[in-house]
Amino acid sequence: MSQYFDIGDETLWNPSNATSRMFQRQVAVFEAELELRSGIGPMENDECQISPEALGTFVNALLAKHRRTSHAIWLALSEGFTATVLVLAERSGINVDWARHEATPEARLEDVQVSTVTGMSAPARGEVWAAGLREKAQELGRRMPR
C-alpha cells in the first residue's frame, strides 16, 4: 500500500504507508519547532493535499532555521526531513531563495554547539551549506516515487 501527496490532481510523492506516517509525524514536529503550518494537510483516504503557498513559506522558514544552527545533532536530525521538503517544494514549483539563505544569517545563531576543546562552532559557509542540501535533495528526489 502507499499514500499520495498531491497538489490538486498532480501527485508529488507516493511513499509507502510507513514512510508516509513517519514523514507526517516529522511534519508535526517541525511545525511545532517553527511555530508555522507546513501546508501539508492530513492524510484522508490515502491522499494528502499540499498548499503550495503555505509550503513555500514553511520551506523558507525551515531553511532559515537550518542555516542559523551549527549543532551537529540538530543538523543530523533535520537534514533528511529538510531534503524531503525541498523535493516536495521543487516538484510544487516553489522558488527557494537560495541567495538569501546562503548569506550570513541576520538573526542570531540558535542551537549552537559548544565544546570545551574547540569553543563554539560556526555554521558552514553559505555556499557549502546550500550545495550540500541541494545535493542531498537531488539524490533523494531521484529515489522518491511519484
PDB file of C-alpha atoms in Angstrom, residues 1-73:
ATOM      1  CA  MET A   1       0.000   0.000   0.000  1.00  0.00           C
ATOM      2  CA  SER A   2       1.014   3.593  -0.485  1.00  0.00           C
ATOM      3  CA  GLN A   3      -0.197   7.100   0.079  1.00  0.00           C
ATOM      4  CA  TYR A   4      -0.312  10.142  -2.153  1.00  0.00           C
ATOM      5  CA  PHE A   5       0.940  13.680  -1.512  1.00  0.00           C
ATOM      6  CA  ASP A   6      -0.817  15.828  -4.104  1.00  0.00           C
ATOM      7  CA  ILE A   7      -1.400  19.360  -5.293  1.00  0.00           C
ATOM      8  CA  GLY A   8      -4.785  19.178  -6.921  1.00  0.00           C
ATOM      9  CA  ASP A   9      -4.677  16.207  -9.283  1.00  0.00           C
ATOM     10  CA  GLU A  10      -0.865  16.100  -9.516  1.00  0.00           C
ATOM     11  CA  THR A  11       0.939  13.567  -7.359  1.00  0.00           C
ATOM     12  CA  LEU A  12       4.224  14.885  -5.963  1.00  0.00           C
ATOM     13  CA  TRP A  13       5.149  11.813  -3.951  1.00  0.00           C
ATOM     14  CA  ASN A  14       3.783   8.305  -3.451  1.00  0.00           C
ATOM     15  CA  PRO A  15       5.590   6.737  -0.463  1.00  0.00           C
ATOM     16  CA  SER A  16       4.770   3.556   1.432  1.00  0.00           C
ATOM     17  CA  ASN A  17       2.385   3.824   4.360  1.00  0.00           C
ATOM     18  CA  ALA A  18       5.135   3.520   6.987  1.00  0.00           C
ATOM     19  CA  THR A  19       7.290   6.168   5.300  1.00  0.00           C
ATOM     20  CA  SER A  20       4.285   8.448   4.987  1.00  0.00           C
ATOM     21  CA  ARG A  21       3.408   8.054   8.684  1.00  0.00           C
ATOM     22  CA  MET A  22       6.981   8.839   9.739  1.00  0.00           C
ATOM     23  CA  PHE A  23       7.120  11.880   7.464  1.00  0.00           C
ATOM     24  CA  GLN A  24       3.774  13.186   8.736  1.00  0.00           C
ATOM     25  CA  ARG A  25       4.976  12.858  12.327  1.00  0.00           C
ATOM     26  CA  GLN A  26       8.097  14.809  11.434  1.00  0.00           C
ATOM     27  CA  VAL A  27       5.934  17.468   9.784  1.00  0.00           C
ATOM     28  CA  ALA A  28       4.154  17.931  13.123  1.00  0.00           C
ATOM     29  CA  VAL A  29       7.477  18.181  14.978  1.00  0.00           C
ATOM     30  CA  PHE A  30       8.862  20.837  12.635  1.00  0.00           C
ATOM     31  CA  GLU A  31       5.580  22.766  12.536  1.00  0.00           C
ATOM     32  CA  ALA A  32       5.804  22.986  16.331  1.00  0.00           C
ATOM     33  CA  GLU A  33       9.505  23.884  16.228  1.00  0.00           C
ATOM     34  CA  LEU A  34       8.946  26.669  13.683  1.00  0.00           C
ATOM     35  CA  GLU A  35       5.515  27.653  15.045  1.00  0.00           C
ATOM     36  CA  LEU A  36       4.293  27.628  11.455  1.00  0.00           C
ATOM     37  CA  ARG A  37       1.899  25.461   9.425  1.00  0.00           C
ATOM     38  CA  SER A  38       3.578  23.484   6.658  1.00  0.00           C
ATOM     39  CA  GLY A  39       0.753  23.387   4.143  1.00  0.00           C
ATOM     40  CA  ILE A  40       0.916  19.585   4.208  1.00  0.00           C
ATOM     41  CA  GLY A  41      -2.629  18.548   5.004  1.00  0.00           C
ATOM     42  CA  PRO A  42      -3.941  15.498   6.834  1.00  0.00           C
ATOM     43  CA  MET A  43      -3.943  12.083   5.197  1.00  0.00           C
ATOM     44  CA  GLU A  44      -7.504  11.186   4.213  1.00  0.00           C
ATOM     45  CA  ASN A  45      -8.326   8.080   2.192  1.00  0.00           C
ATOM     46  CA  ASP A  46      -4.596   7.651   1.414  1.00  0.00           C
ATOM     47  CA  GLU A  47      -4.385  11.177  -0.024  1.00  0.00           C
ATOM     48  CA  CYS A  48      -2.836  14.338   1.362  1.00  0.00           C
ATOM     49  CA  GLN A  49      -3.335  17.721  -0.262  1.00  0.00           C
ATOM     50  CA  ILE A  50      -0.498  20.235  -0.130  1.00  0.00           C
ATOM     51  CA  SER A  51      -0.947  24.000  -0.203  1.00  0.00           C
ATOM     52  CA  PRO A  52       1.955  25.344  -2.296  1.00  0.00           C
ATOM     53  CA  GLU A  53       1.669  28.831  -0.766  1.00  0.00           C
ATOM     54  CA  ALA A  54       1.947  27.566   2.815  1.00  0.00           C
ATOM     55  CA  LEU A  55       4.631  25.033   1.841  1.00  0.00           C
ATOM     56  CA  GLY A  56       6.675  27.840   0.270  1.00  0.00           C
ATOM     57  CA  THR A  57       6.578  29.866   3.479  1.00  0.00           C
ATOM     58  CA  PHE A  58       7.362  26.763   5.534  1.00  0.00           C
ATOM     59  CA  VAL A  59      10.330  25.590   3.440  1.00  0.00           C
ATOM     60  CA  ASN A  60      11.941  29.034   3.547  1.00  0.00           C
ATOM     61  CA  ALA A  61      11.444  29.242   7.329  1.00  0.00           C
ATOM     62  CA  LEU A  62      12.868  25.731   7.691  1.00  0.00           C
ATOM     63  CA  LEU A  63      15.947  26.674   5.641  1.00  0.00           C
ATOM     64  CA  ALA A  64      16.441  29.862   7.669  1.00  0.00           C
ATOM     65  CA  LYS A  65      16.308  27.845  10.910  1.00  0.00           C
ATOM     66  CA  HIS A  66      18.656  25.222   9.466  1.00  0.00           C
ATOM     67  CA  ARG A  67      21.098  27.950   8.422  1.00  0.00           C
ATOM     68  CA  ARG A  68      21.167  29.567  11.886  1.00  0.00           C
ATOM     69  CA  THR A  69      22.389  26.470  13.712  1.00  0.00           C
ATOM     70  CA  SER A  70      25.728  24.737  13.980  1.00  0.00           C
ATOM     71  CA  HIS A  71      24.631  21.998  16.370  1.00  0.00           C
ATOM     72  CA  ALA A  72      25.694  18.686  14.823  1.00  0.00           C
ATOM     73  CA  ILE A  73      22.844  16.683  16.344  1.00  0.00           C
TER      74      ILE A  73
END
